[in-house]
Coordinates of C-alpha atoms in Angstrom, one line a residue:
Chain P
M12 CA 8.6 -12.5 27.1
A13 CA 8.5 -16.1 27.8
E14 CA 8.0 -18.4 25.2
S15 CA 6.4 -21.9 25.2
G16 CA 7.8 -24.6 23.3
A17 CA 4.7 -24.8 20.9
Q18 CA 5.1 -21.0 20.4
L19 CA 8.7 -21.6 19.6
F20 CA 7.9 -24.7 17.2
A21 CA 5.4 -22.3 15.3
R22 CA 8.0 -19.6 14.6
L23 CA 10.9 -21.8 13.5
E24 CA 8.5 -23.9 11.4
P25 CA 8.9 -22.6 8.0
R26 CA 6.0 -20.4 6.6
R27 CA 5.0 -20.3 2.9
S28 CA 7.3 -17.9 1.0
L29 CA 5.3 -15.9 -1.3
K30 CA 8.6 -14.8 -3.7
H31 CA 6.6 -16.4 -6.7
I32 CA 3.4 -15.0 -5.7
E33 CA 3.1 -13.2 -8.9
P34 CA 6.4 -13.2 -11.1
R35 CA 4.6 -11.1 -13.9
L36 CA 5.0 -8.2 -11.1
F37 CA 8.0 -8.5 -9.6
P38 CA 11.6 -8.2 -10.7
D39 CA 13.2 -11.3 -11.8
D40 CA 13.8 -13.6 -8.7
G41 CA 12.9 -10.4 -6.9
G42 CA 9.6 -11.3 -5.4
P43 CA 8.2 -10.5 -1.7
D44 CA 10.3 -12.8 0.4
H45 CA 9.9 -13.9 4.3
G46 CA 10.0 -10.8 6.4
E47 CA 9.2 -8.0 3.6
V48 CA 6.8 -5.6 2.7
V49 CA 4.9 -4.6 -0.5
E50 CA 3.2 -1.6 -0.6
L51 CA 0.4 -1.0 -3.2
H52 CA 0.0 2.9 -4.1
G53 CA -2.2 4.9 -6.4
T54 CA -5.0 7.1 -7.0
E55 CA -8.8 5.9 -7.2
G56 CA -9.5 3.8 -10.0
T57 CA -6.1 2.7 -11.0
G58 CA -6.7 -1.1 -10.1
K59 CA -5.2 -1.4 -6.4
T60 CA -8.2 -3.2 -5.4
E61 CA -8.1 -5.7 -8.4
L62 CA -4.6 -6.1 -7.7
L63 CA -4.9 -7.0 -4.1
Y64 CA -7.8 -9.4 -4.7
H65 CA -5.8 -10.8 -7.4
L66 CA -2.9 -11.7 -5.0
L67 CA -5.2 -12.7 -2.2
C68 CA -6.9 -15.4 -4.4
R69 CA -3.4 -16.8 -5.5
C70 CA -3.0 -17.2 -1.8
V71 CA -6.0 -19.2 -0.7
L72 CA -6.5 -21.0 -4.0
P73 CA -6.1 -25.0 -3.8
A74 CA -2.4 -26.1 -5.7
A75 CA -4.8 -27.9 -8.4
A76 CA -6.1 -24.3 -9.1
G77 CA -2.9 -22.6 -9.4
G78 CA -2.7 -21.7 -6.0
L79 CA -0.4 -21.4 -2.9
E80 CA -3.0 -22.9 -0.4
T81 CA -1.8 -20.4 2.2
D82 CA -3.7 -18.9 4.8
V83 CA -4.0 -14.6 5.0
V84 CA -5.5 -12.0 7.4
F85 CA -7.2 -9.3 5.9
V86 CA -7.1 -6.2 8.1
D87 CA -9.7 -4.1 6.7
T88 CA -9.4 -0.6 7.5
D89 CA -11.7 1.2 4.8
Y90 CA -14.6 -1.3 5.2
S91 CA -13.9 -1.7 1.9
L92 CA -13.6 -5.9 1.2
D93 CA -15.8 -7.0 -1.1
I94 CA -16.4 -10.3 -0.6
L95 CA -19.2 -10.9 -3.3
R96 CA -16.3 -9.7 -5.9
L97 CA -13.6 -11.7 -4.3
V98 CA -16.0 -14.7 -4.5
S99 CA -16.4 -14.0 -8.6
I100 CA -13.1 -14.1 -8.9
L101 CA -12.5 -17.5 -7.1
D102 CA -15.4 -18.8 -8.7
S103 CA -13.7 -18.2 -12.2
R104 CA -10.6 -19.3 -11.2
L105 CA -11.7 -22.8 -9.6
S106 CA -13.9 -23.4 -12.8
A107 CA -11.1 -22.6 -14.9
A108 CA -9.1 -25.2 -13.3
G109 CA -12.1 -27.7 -13.8
G110 CA -15.2 -27.7 -11.9
L111 CA -16.4 -25.9 -9.3
E112 CA -17.8 -27.2 -6.1
E113 CA -19.0 -25.3 -3.4
A114 CA -17.2 -26.9 -1.0
E115 CA -13.5 -25.9 -2.5
L116 CA -14.9 -22.2 -2.9
R117 CA -15.7 -22.6 1.1
S118 CA -12.5 -23.9 1.9
C119 CA -10.8 -21.1 0.1
L120 CA -12.6 -18.7 1.8
S121 CA -11.9 -20.3 5.3
R122 CA -8.2 -19.6 4.5
L123 CA -8.9 -16.1 5.0
L124 CA -9.4 -14.3 7.9
V125 CA -10.9 -10.8 8.3
V126 CA -10.4 -7.9 10.8
H127 CA -12.6 -4.8 10.5
C128 CA -10.6 -1.9 12.2
S129 CA -11.9 1.9 12.6
S130 CA -9.0 3.6 14.0
S131 CA -5.1 3.5 14.4
S132 CA -5.1 2.7 18.2
Q133 CA -7.7 -0.5 17.2
L134 CA -5.2 -1.3 14.4
L135 CA -2.4 -1.4 16.9
L136 CA -4.3 -3.5 19.6
T137 CA -5.6 -6.0 16.7
L138 CA -1.9 -6.3 15.4
H139 CA -1.1 -7.1 19.0
F140 CA -3.9 -9.4 19.4
L141 CA -3.0 -11.3 15.7
E142 CA 0.3 -12.1 17.3
T143 CA -1.3 -15.1 18.8
A144 CA -2.8 -16.4 15.4
F145 CA 0.6 -15.6 13.6
S146 CA 2.3 -17.8 16.7
S147 CA -0.5 -21.0 16.6
R148 CA -1.0 -20.9 13.0
P149 CA 2.3 -21.4 10.9
S150 CA -0.2 -22.1 7.8
L151 CA -0.7 -17.9 8.2
S152 CA 1.9 -16.3 5.6
L153 CA 0.2 -13.2 4.7
L154 CA -0.8 -10.0 6.3
L155 CA -3.0 -7.7 4.0
I156 CA -3.7 -4.2 5.1
D157 CA -6.1 -2.2 3.1
S158 CA -5.3 0.2 3.6
I159 CA -2.5 1.6 5.7
S160 CA -3.4 5.0 5.0
A161 CA -6.9 4.8 6.1
F162 CA -6.1 6.8 9.5
Y163 CA -3.6 9.6 8.1
W164 CA -6.0 12.4 8.2
L165 CA -7.6 11.4 11.9
D166 CA -4.3 10.9 13.2
R167 CA -2.9 14.3 11.9
C168 CA -5.8 16.0 13.4
E169 CA -5.7 14.5 16.8
G170 CA -2.0 15.0 16.8
G171 CA -2.0 18.5 17.0
A172 CA 1.1 20.7 16.0
S173 CA 3.6 18.2 17.0
V174 CA 4.6 15.9 13.9
S175 CA 6.1 13.1 16.2
K176 CA 2.4 13.1 18.0
Q177 CA 0.6 13.1 14.7
E178 CA 2.8 9.8 13.3
E179 CA 3.1 8.1 16.8
K180 CA 0.4 5.4 16.4
L181 CA 1.1 4.3 12.7
S182 CA 4.9 4.3 14.0
K183 CA 4.2 2.3 17.0
C184 CA 2.2 -0.2 14.3
S185 CA 5.3 -0.4 11.9
E186 CA 7.5 -1.1 14.8
L187 CA 5.3 -3.9 15.8
L188 CA 4.6 -5.3 12.1
G189 CA 8.5 -5.2 12.0
R190 CA 9.2 -7.3 14.9
L191 CA 5.9 -9.7 13.5
L192 CA 7.8 -9.7 10.3
R193 CA 11.1 -11.0 11.7
D194 CA 9.7 -13.2 14.6
Y195 CA 7.2 -15.0 12.8
R196 CA 8.4 -14.5 9.0
I197 CA 5.3 -13.2 7.5
T198 CA 4.9 -11.3 4.2
V199 CA 3.0 -8.1 4.6
F200 CA 1.1 -6.4 1.5
A201 CA -0.6 -2.9 2.0
T202 CA -2.3 -0.5 -0.1
S203 CA -1.8 3.2 0.5
H204 CA -4.2 5.7 -1.3
A205 CA -2.7 8.9 -3.3
I206 CA -4.2 11.7 -1.0
R207 CA -2.6 14.6 -2.3
R208 CA -3.4 16.2 -5.8
S209 CA -0.8 17.0 -8.1
Y210 CA 1.3 20.2 -7.5
R211 CA 1.1 20.8 -11.2
S212 CA -2.8 21.3 -11.5
P213 CA -3.6 22.7 -8.1
D214 CA -6.6 24.4 -9.2
A215 CA -8.1 21.0 -9.5
P216 CA -9.5 19.6 -6.2
G217 CA -10.9 16.3 -7.7
S218 CA -7.5 15.8 -9.9
S219 CA -7.0 12.1 -9.9
S220 CA -5.6 9.5 -12.5
S221 CA -8.8 9.5 -14.2
S222 CA -8.2 12.3 -16.3
S223 CA -7.1 11.8 -19.5
S224 CA -3.6 12.1 -19.3
S225 CA -1.4 9.2 -17.7
S226 CA 0.1 10.4 -14.6
C227 CA 2.1 7.5 -13.8
S228 CA 5.2 9.0 -15.3
S229 CA 4.8 12.4 -13.2
S230 CA 5.7 13.0 -9.8
E231 CA 2.2 12.7 -8.7
G232 CA 1.7 9.9 -5.8
E233 CA 5.2 9.1 -5.6
R234 CA 6.0 11.2 -2.8
P235 CA 5.6 9.0 0.3
Y236 CA 3.9 10.9 2.9
L237 CA 3.4 8.2 5.9
C238 CA 5.8 7.9 8.6
R239 CA 9.4 7.0 8.3
S240 CA 8.9 4.1 10.1
W241 CA 6.6 2.4 7.7
Q242 CA 8.7 3.6 4.8
R243 CA 11.7 1.8 6.1
L244 CA 9.5 -1.4 6.3
V245 CA 8.7 -1.2 2.7
T246 CA 11.0 -3.5 0.5
H247 CA 8.8 -3.5 -2.5
R248 CA 6.5 -0.5 -3.9
L249 CA 3.8 -1.0 -6.8
L250 CA 2.9 2.1 -8.5
C251 CA -0.6 1.6 -9.8
C252 CA -2.3 4.0 -12.7
R253 CA -4.3 3.8 -15.4
A254 CA -2.4 3.4 -18.8
E255 CA -2.9 6.4 -21.2
A256 CA -6.3 6.5 -22.3
G257 CA -6.5 6.0 -26.2
G258 CA -3.4 4.0 -26.0
N259 CA -3.2 0.8 -28.5
M260 CA -5.6 -1.3 -26.5
A261 CA -8.1 0.8 -25.6
A262 CA -8.4 2.2 -29.1
A263 CA -8.4 -1.2 -31.1
A264 CA -11.7 -2.1 -29.2
G265 CA -13.9 0.3 -31.5
G266 CA -17.0 -1.6 -30.5
G267 CA -18.7 0.6 -27.9
N268 CA -18.1 1.6 -24.5
K269 CA -18.6 -1.8 -22.8
E270 CA -15.7 -2.9 -24.8
Q271 CA -13.5 0.1 -24.0
R272 CA -13.9 -0.8 -19.9
R273 CA -12.9 -4.1 -20.9
R274 CA -9.8 -2.8 -22.1
Q275 CA -8.9 -0.1 -19.9
V276 CA -5.3 -1.1 -19.3
F277 CA -3.6 -0.6 -16.0
S278 CA 0.1 -0.2 -15.5
V279 CA 2.2 -1.2 -12.6
H280 CA 5.7 -0.1 -11.8
C281 CA 7.5 -2.1 -9.3
T282 CA 10.5 -0.6 -7.4
S283 CA 12.1 -3.8 -5.4
S284 CA 14.9 -3.1 -2.8
S285 CA 14.5 -6.6 -1.4
S286 CA 17.8 -7.9 -0.4
S287 CA 18.7 -11.2 -2.0
S288 CA 20.1 -13.8 0.3
S289 CA 23.5 -12.5 -0.5
S290 CA 23.8 -8.8 0.3
S291 CA 21.5 -9.0 3.5
S292 CA 24.6 -8.1 5.4
S293 CA 25.2 -4.8 3.5
S294 CA 21.5 -3.6 3.9
S295 CA 22.7 0.0 4.0
S296 CA 23.1 -0.3 0.3
R297 CA 20.3 -2.2 -1.0
L298 CA 20.1 -2.8 -4.7
K299 CA 17.0 -1.7 -6.9
A300 CA 15.3 -3.3 -9.3
Y301 CA 12.4 -2.3 -11.3
R302 CA 9.6 -4.3 -13.4
S303 CA 6.8 -2.7 -14.9
S304 CA 3.9 -4.8 -16.3
S305 CA 0.3 -4.2 -17.4
F306 CA -3.2 -5.8 -17.1
Y307 CA -6.9 -5.6 -17.5
V308 CA -9.6 -6.3 -15.6
T309 CA -12.3 -8.9 -16.6
D310 CA -15.0 -10.4 -14.5
G311 CA -12.8 -13.1 -13.5
G312 CA -10.3 -10.9 -12.1
V313 CA -6.9 -9.6 -13.7
V314 CA -5.3 -10.7 -16.6
F315 CA -1.6 -9.6 -17.2
I316 CA -0.7 -8.5 -21.2
Chain I
T27 CA -6.7 6.7 22.6
M28 CA -8.0 5.0 25.8
I29 CA -6.6 6.3 29.2
L30 CA -6.2 3.8 31.6
R31 CA -8.6 3.9 34.5
D32 CA -9.2 1.9 37.5
G33 CA -12.3 -0.5 37.1
M34 CA -11.6 -0.9 33.2
C35 CA -10.7 -4.7 34.0
P36 CA -10.2 -6.9 37.0
G37 CA -7.2 -6.2 38.7
L38 CA -6.6 -2.9 37.5
D39 CA -7.3 -0.9 40.6
E40 CA -6.2 2.6 41.5
E41 CA -3.1 2.2 42.8
L42 CA -1.8 -0.2 39.8
V43 CA -2.9 2.8 37.6
R44 CA -1.0 5.4 39.6
E45 CA 2.0 3.1 39.7
L46 CA 1.9 2.5 35.6
R47 CA 1.5 6.1 35.1
A48 CA 4.3 6.8 36.7
A49 CA 6.1 4.3 34.8
D50 CA 5.0 6.5 31.8
I51 CA 2.4 3.9 30.8
K52 CA -0.8 6.1 30.4
T53 CA -3.2 4.0 27.6
V54 CA -4.2 0.9 26.8
E55 CA -2.0 1.1 24.0
D56 CA 1.2 1.7 26.1
L57 CA 0.3 -1.1 28.3
V58 CA -0.2 -3.5 25.2
S59 CA 2.9 -2.2 23.9
S60 CA 5.3 -2.6 26.6
D61 CA 7.4 -5.1 27.8
V62 CA 5.7 -6.5 30.5
E63 CA 8.1 -8.4 32.7
E64 CA 10.0 -4.9 32.9
V65 CA 7.0 -3.0 33.7
A66 CA 6.3 -5.7 36.5
Q67 CA 9.4 -5.0 38.0
K68 CA 9.2 -1.3 37.9
C69 CA 5.7 -1.4 39.3
S70 CA 6.3 -4.1 41.9
V71 CA 3.2 -5.7 40.7
S72 CA 3.6 -9.8 40.0
Y73 CA 4.2 -10.5 36.2
K74 CA 1.5 -13.1 36.1
A75 CA -1.3 -10.1 37.1
L76 CA 0.0 -7.6 35.0
L77 CA -0.1 -10.1 32.0
A78 CA -3.5 -11.2 32.8
V79 CA -4.6 -7.4 32.9
R80 CA -2.6 -6.7 29.6
R81 CA -4.4 -10.0 28.1
V82 CA -8.3 -8.8 29.1
L83 CA -7.7 -5.1 27.9
L84 CA -6.5 -6.4 24.5
A85 CA -9.6 -8.6 24.3
Q86 CA -11.8 -5.7 25.2
H87 CA -10.2 -3.2 22.6
T88 CA -9.1 -5.7 19.6
A89 CA -11.0 -5.9 16.8
F90 CA -11.9 -9.7 16.3
P91 CA -11.0 -11.7 13.2
V92 CA -13.8 -13.6 11.2
S93 CA -13.4 -16.4 8.9
G94 CA -14.2 -15.4 5.3
A95 CA -16.6 -18.3 4.8
D96 CA -18.5 -16.7 7.6
L97 CA -18.7 -13.8 6.6
Y98 CA -19.8 -15.2 3.1
E99 CA -22.6 -16.8 4.7
E100 CA -23.4 -13.8 6.5
L101 CA -23.4 -11.7 3.4
L102 CA -25.2 -13.9 1.2
S103 CA -28.2 -14.2 3.6
S104 CA -28.1 -10.2 4.5
T105 CA -27.2 -8.3 1.3
A106 CA -30.4 -6.8 0.0
I107 CA -30.6 -5.1 -3.7
L108 CA -32.9 -1.9 -3.4
S109 CA -34.5 -1.0 -6.6
T110 CA -34.5 2.5 -7.2
G111 CA -37.8 2.3 -9.2
N112 CA -36.3 3.6 -12.1
P113 CA -35.5 0.8 -14.7
S114 CA -32.4 2.8 -16.3
L115 CA -30.5 3.5 -13.0
D116 CA -31.6 0.1 -12.2
K117 CA -29.6 -1.4 -15.4
L118 CA -26.5 0.5 -14.4
L119 CA -26.6 -0.2 -10.7
D120 CA -27.2 -4.0 -11.6
S121 CA -30.5 -3.9 -10.1
G122 CA -30.4 -1.2 -7.8
V123 CA -28.3 0.1 -4.6
Y124 CA -26.9 -2.7 -2.4
T125 CA -27.1 -2.7 1.3
G126 CA -23.7 -2.7 3.2
E127 CA -22.0 -0.2 0.7
I128 CA -22.0 3.5 -0.4
T129 CA -23.3 4.6 -3.5
E130 CA -22.7 8.1 -5.0
L131 CA -24.6 10.4 -7.2
S132 CA -22.2 13.2 -8.7
G133 CA -23.3 16.0 -10.9
G134 CA -23.5 19.6 -11.4
P135 CA -26.4 21.7 -10.2
G136 CA -29.6 20.7 -11.6
S137 CA -28.2 17.3 -12.8
G138 CA -31.2 15.8 -11.0
K139 CA -29.1 14.5 -7.8
S140 CA -31.8 15.3 -5.1
Q141 CA -34.7 14.4 -7.6
V142 CA -33.2 11.0 -7.5
C143 CA -32.6 10.8 -4.0
F144 CA -36.2 11.5 -3.6
G145 CA -37.6 9.0 -6.0
V146 CA -35.3 6.6 -4.5
A147 CA -36.9 7.5 -1.0
V148 CA -40.2 7.2 -2.1
H149 CA -39.8 3.9 -3.8
I150 CA -38.4 2.3 -0.9
S151 CA -40.8 3.3 1.5
H152 CA -43.8 2.8 -0.7
H153 CA -42.7 0.1 -3.0
L154 CA -40.5 -2.0 -0.6
K155 CA -42.5 -0.6 2.8
Q156 CA -39.3 -0.2 4.2
R157 CA -37.7 2.9 6.2
V158 CA -35.5 5.5 4.7
M159 CA -33.3 8.0 7.0
Y160 CA -32.9 11.2 4.9
V161 CA -30.5 13.8 5.8
D162 CA -31.3 17.0 3.9
T163 CA -28.0 19.4 4.1
T164 CA -29.2 22.1 1.4
G165 CA -32.9 22.7 2.5
G166 CA -33.9 21.3 -0.9
L167 CA -36.0 18.5 0.4
S168 CA -39.6 19.3 0.3
A169 CA -42.5 17.2 1.8
S170 CA -45.0 18.6 -1.1
R171 CA -42.3 16.9 -3.6
L172 CA -42.6 13.6 -2.0
L173 CA -46.4 13.8 -1.4
Q174 CA -46.7 14.4 -5.4
M175 CA -44.7 11.3 -6.3
L176 CA -46.5 9.1 -3.8
Q177 CA -49.8 10.3 -5.2
A178 CA -48.5 9.4 -8.7
E179 CA -47.7 5.9 -7.0
S180 CA -51.3 5.3 -5.1
S181 CA -54.3 7.2 -4.9
N182 CA -55.0 6.0 -1.4
V183 CA -54.6 8.7 1.1
E184 CA -53.7 6.4 3.9
E185 CA -51.4 4.2 2.0
Q186 CA -49.4 8.0 1.0
M187 CA -49.1 8.9 4.9
E188 CA -47.8 5.8 5.8
A189 CA -45.1 5.9 3.3
L190 CA -44.5 9.3 4.4
Q191 CA -44.1 8.0 7.7
R192 CA -41.2 5.8 6.6
I193 CA -39.2 8.4 5.4
H194 CA -37.4 10.0 8.8
I195 CA -36.1 13.2 7.7
F196 CA -33.2 15.3 9.4
H197 CA -31.6 18.6 8.3
A198 CA -28.0 19.1 8.8
F199 CA -26.7 22.6 8.0
D200 CA -23.1 22.2 9.3
I201 CA -20.3 19.2 9.8
F202 CA -21.2 19.1 13.6
S203 CA -24.8 18.3 13.6
L204 CA -24.1 15.5 10.6
L205 CA -21.7 13.9 12.5
S206 CA -23.5 14.0 15.6
Y207 CA -27.1 12.6 13.9
L208 CA -24.5 9.6 12.0
Y209 CA -23.0 8.8 15.4
S210 CA -26.3 8.2 17.0
L211 CA -27.9 6.5 14.1
P212 CA -27.1 3.0 15.3
A213 CA -29.7 3.6 18.4
T214 CA -32.0 5.6 16.2
I215 CA -32.3 2.5 13.6
Q216 CA -32.7 -0.3 16.6
Q217 CA -35.4 2.3 18.0
V218 CA -37.2 2.7 14.7
C219 CA -37.3 -1.3 13.9
V220 CA -39.7 -1.6 17.0
S221 CA -41.4 1.5 16.5
V222 CA -45.2 1.5 14.7
G223 CA -45.6 1.4 11.1
G224 CA -43.5 -1.7 10.0
G225 CA -40.3 -2.0 7.9
S226 CA -36.7 -1.6 9.1
V227 CA -34.4 0.9 8.1
K228 CA -32.8 -0.3 4.7
A229 CA -31.2 3.0 3.5
V230 CA -29.7 6.2 4.5
I231 CA -29.9 9.3 2.4
V232 CA -27.4 12.2 2.6
D233 CA -28.2 14.7 -0.1
S234 CA -25.5 16.5 -0.1
V235 CA -22.9 15.3 1.6
S236 CA -20.5 17.7 -0.5
A237 CA -22.5 20.9 0.6
I238 CA -21.5 20.3 4.4
I239 CA -17.8 19.1 3.4
S240 CA -16.6 21.3 1.0
P241 CA -16.9 24.4 3.1
I242 CA -14.4 23.1 5.7
L243 CA -11.7 21.7 3.3
G244 CA -9.0 24.0 2.0
G245 CA -7.0 26.3 4.2
K246 CA -5.4 24.7 7.0
Q247 CA -6.6 21.2 6.0
N248 CA -6.0 18.8 8.8
E249 CA -9.1 19.5 10.7
G250 CA -11.4 19.4 7.5
M251 CA -10.1 16.4 6.1
S252 CA -10.3 14.9 9.6
L253 CA -13.9 15.4 9.5
M254 CA -14.3 14.1 6.0
I255 CA -12.7 11.1 7.0
Q256 CA -14.9 10.8 9.8
V257 CA -18.2 11.1 8.1
A258 CA -17.0 8.3 5.7
G259 CA -16.2 6.0 8.4
V260 CA -19.2 6.2 10.0
L261 CA -21.2 5.8 6.9
R262 CA -19.5 3.0 5.9
R263 CA -19.6 1.2 9.3
I264 CA -23.5 2.1 9.4
A265 CA -24.0 0.4 6.1
K266 CA -21.9 -2.6 6.9
D267 CA -23.4 -3.4 10.5
F268 CA -26.6 -2.3 10.1
N269 CA -27.0 -3.8 6.5
V270 CA -28.2 -0.6 4.7
A271 CA -27.7 1.1 1.6
A272 CA -25.8 4.4 1.9
L273 CA -27.0 6.9 -1.1
V274 CA -25.1 10.1 -1.0
T275 CA -24.5 13.3 -3.5
N276 CA -21.7 15.2 -4.5
H277 CA -20.9 18.2 -6.7
V278 CA -18.4 18.0 -9.6
T279 CA -15.4 19.7 -10.8
R280 CA -13.4 20.1 -14.1
G281 CA -9.9 18.5 -13.3
G282 CA -7.0 18.8 -15.6
G283 CA -5.4 22.3 -15.3
G284 CA -7.3 25.1 -16.7
G285 CA -10.6 23.7 -15.7
G286 CA -11.5 22.5 -19.2
G287 CA -10.7 19.1 -18.1
E288 CA -12.7 16.0 -17.7
V289 CA -15.9 16.2 -15.3
Q290 CA -14.7 14.7 -11.7
A291 CA -16.5 14.1 -8.5
G292 CA -16.2 16.6 -5.9
L293 CA -14.3 16.5 -2.5
G294 CA -10.8 15.3 -3.5
L295 CA -8.8 12.5 -3.9
S296 CA -9.2 10.9 -0.1
W297 CA -13.1 11.0 -0.9
S298 CA -12.7 9.4 -4.2
H299 CA -12.1 6.2 -2.4
V300 CA -15.0 6.2 -0.4
P301 CA -17.9 5.4 -2.4
R302 CA -18.2 1.7 -3.7
T303 CA -20.2 2.7 -6.8
R304 CA -20.6 6.4 -8.6
I305 CA -23.1 7.4 -11.0
L306 CA -22.6 10.9 -12.9
L307 CA -25.4 12.5 -13.6
E308 CA -25.6 15.2 -16.4
R309 CA -28.1 17.2 -18.6
T310 CA -28.4 15.8 -22.0
E311 CA -27.1 18.0 -24.7
S312 CA -29.9 17.7 -26.8
A313 CA -32.3 19.0 -24.3
G314 CA -31.2 22.2 -25.4
T315 CA -32.4 25.7 -22.8
G316 CA -36.0 24.4 -22.2
H317 CA -37.0 23.0 -18.9
C318 CA -36.5 19.4 -20.0
S319 CA -36.3 16.5 -17.2
V320 CA -34.4 14.0 -19.3
R321 CA -31.0 13.4 -18.0
S322 CA -28.1 10.9 -18.5
A323 CA -26.5 8.7 -16.1
T324 CA -23.0 7.4 -16.5
L325 CA -21.6 4.4 -14.2
I326 CA -17.8 6.0 -13.4
K327 CA -17.1 3.5 -10.6
S328 CA -18.0 0.1 -9.8
S329 CA -16.8 -3.1 -8.9
R330 CA -19.9 -5.3 -10.6
Q331 CA -20.2 -3.6 -14.1
P332 CA -18.0 -2.2 -17.0
C333 CA -17.4 1.6 -16.0
H334 CA -18.8 4.0 -18.4
I335 CA -21.9 2.5 -19.6
K336 CA -24.4 5.4 -20.1
E337 CA -28.5 5.3 -19.6
Q338 CA -31.1 8.0 -20.2
F339 CA -33.8 8.6 -18.1
D340 CA -36.6 11.1 -17.2
L341 CA -36.7 12.5 -13.8
Q342 CA -40.6 12.9 -14.1
W343 CA -40.6 8.9 -14.2
W344 CA -41.1 9.0 -10.4
S345 CA -44.2 11.4 -10.6
T346 CA -45.8 9.8 -13.4
S347 CA -48.4 7.3 -12.8
K348 CA -47.0 3.8 -13.6
E349 CA -50.5 2.5 -15.9
G350 CA -48.9 1.2 -19.0
S351 CA -45.5 1.4 -17.9
A352 CA -44.6 -1.1 -20.2
A353 CA -45.0 1.0 -23.5
K354 CA -43.2 3.7 -21.4
R355 CA -40.3 1.3 -20.4
K356 CA -40.0 0.2 -24.1
L357 CA -39.5 4.1 -25.3
D358 CA -36.7 4.4 -22.9
D359 CA -34.9 1.4 -23.9
S360 CA -35.0 2.7 -27.3
D361 CA -33.9 6.0 -26.2
S362 CA -30.5 4.7 -24.7
R363 CA -29.6 3.0 -27.9

């Protein structure tokens, strides 16, 4: 398709790299760079949303408050974005950096663009529509999708017996994302919900990580179920889970239930197959790197341990 | 999926639709994803004209981005917190059920889920003078119970009747009637707004959501899962778009291998993400076998409060006269310590 000079400029204008968005989460020097995709995966109650808000806040906060001052598009497919929660995290980060002015909060929030989608067709069309935003706003460097798995069951049902038909829409979205990642050098963060119960306890339909045993080490939730073309895009996979209940931190806080939840520890295991600049030519054998981290959640957001 | 039809947008006439179809472009998605230049050549239509059609279709079907600042502004002016009428539950919920989101009550049989729903409905209609859309899926809703609760609130028969009229009851006994009701709710909500009696719709209650969904899960799962996700989607959209509080009830299962594990909300992993806030209702152990109406409520999912805080409350609360309620409240407080 033809391209105007302004579009070309926006495309080539260096976008903010998010490589250092959260060094405690990614392997050394292995943060998500231009054109890379981070998937956050986990069951309900494993800290995914808090982690996502943490990363989002880091992007939109001013440099003075430790932020990257970059614009973000938030594609909300689950109608789950909790602006009030986001604001309370921003509030606490801003006031920690000295003084909180209403105007500052507003400027953080205006770096955020929100889109609600309610089907995979609409997601596809919206991503096409967003291309103009990417081409006209070089300050947009992050695309968040919460969640990429939202339409999985709807598409499976609508696709009938044919697997390729079931996966058609998400494949198309993934192909388009691939092009946007290349052309505009943005970074994508997406959550995916665990949707299958562990095979080890087939008689527990509600089985989730909230059971007392830690599920992170097991195979639960690790098997990707989304289409191949999405899997191929993902360069960093963050597997979220609750740390063993009754672990040191939780047990140490003996003073009542309230204290216990404050000390609920979440762990994240990052598997990064990010190609460092030298190995980009040999992408067939991408080097894997790992990093584990833990955090707990306070009123002011995520605190790493 | 949106099939291309003539008249869908200016410039998309019957002939163009036919030519596009011949080029294997049948849907809006196909056209938007295609290489316009290539298609223009194939269909012997001008590149500019096709580009214009693509642009209009995209604008018609896309979701538009909204600035976070505007969203926050809107939320501040529109979000309401509806008291449940019960101080202990309000404490767990950080003052009440919030509009714009789904709150779930989970619990086993006899844990008081329905009683709480009745109480919340009565409180919203009588005290807050707002309307409630009440979906009963089990046949458990009885008008006489509602009236009994209202009689405890007011001795004025006219007031009781007005409050009853603000509770709109729908009985759904299968997933399709539930879905078609929910899909028609936006229109109903707008109609109800202008009808007599005052008040706007502030809450949608579905008691119970699991009674309708769990029978369709299992077996060949795709369709059941898809229908469940549709229920979740339409409830969330109504909650957000019409700024109402959605309150649903769910059953519980025992997780962890042999069924001896921790109590968990029903309907499985995919549903577990749906409600923003979840409360577990249980009979209290001390209550013994008598028909004691004291229940415990534990917050098990929340974005506002620490989880696992627990309160005890009496299901009779809503049906007792609130005269001298100060003393009663004190009693409840000391119980929960």
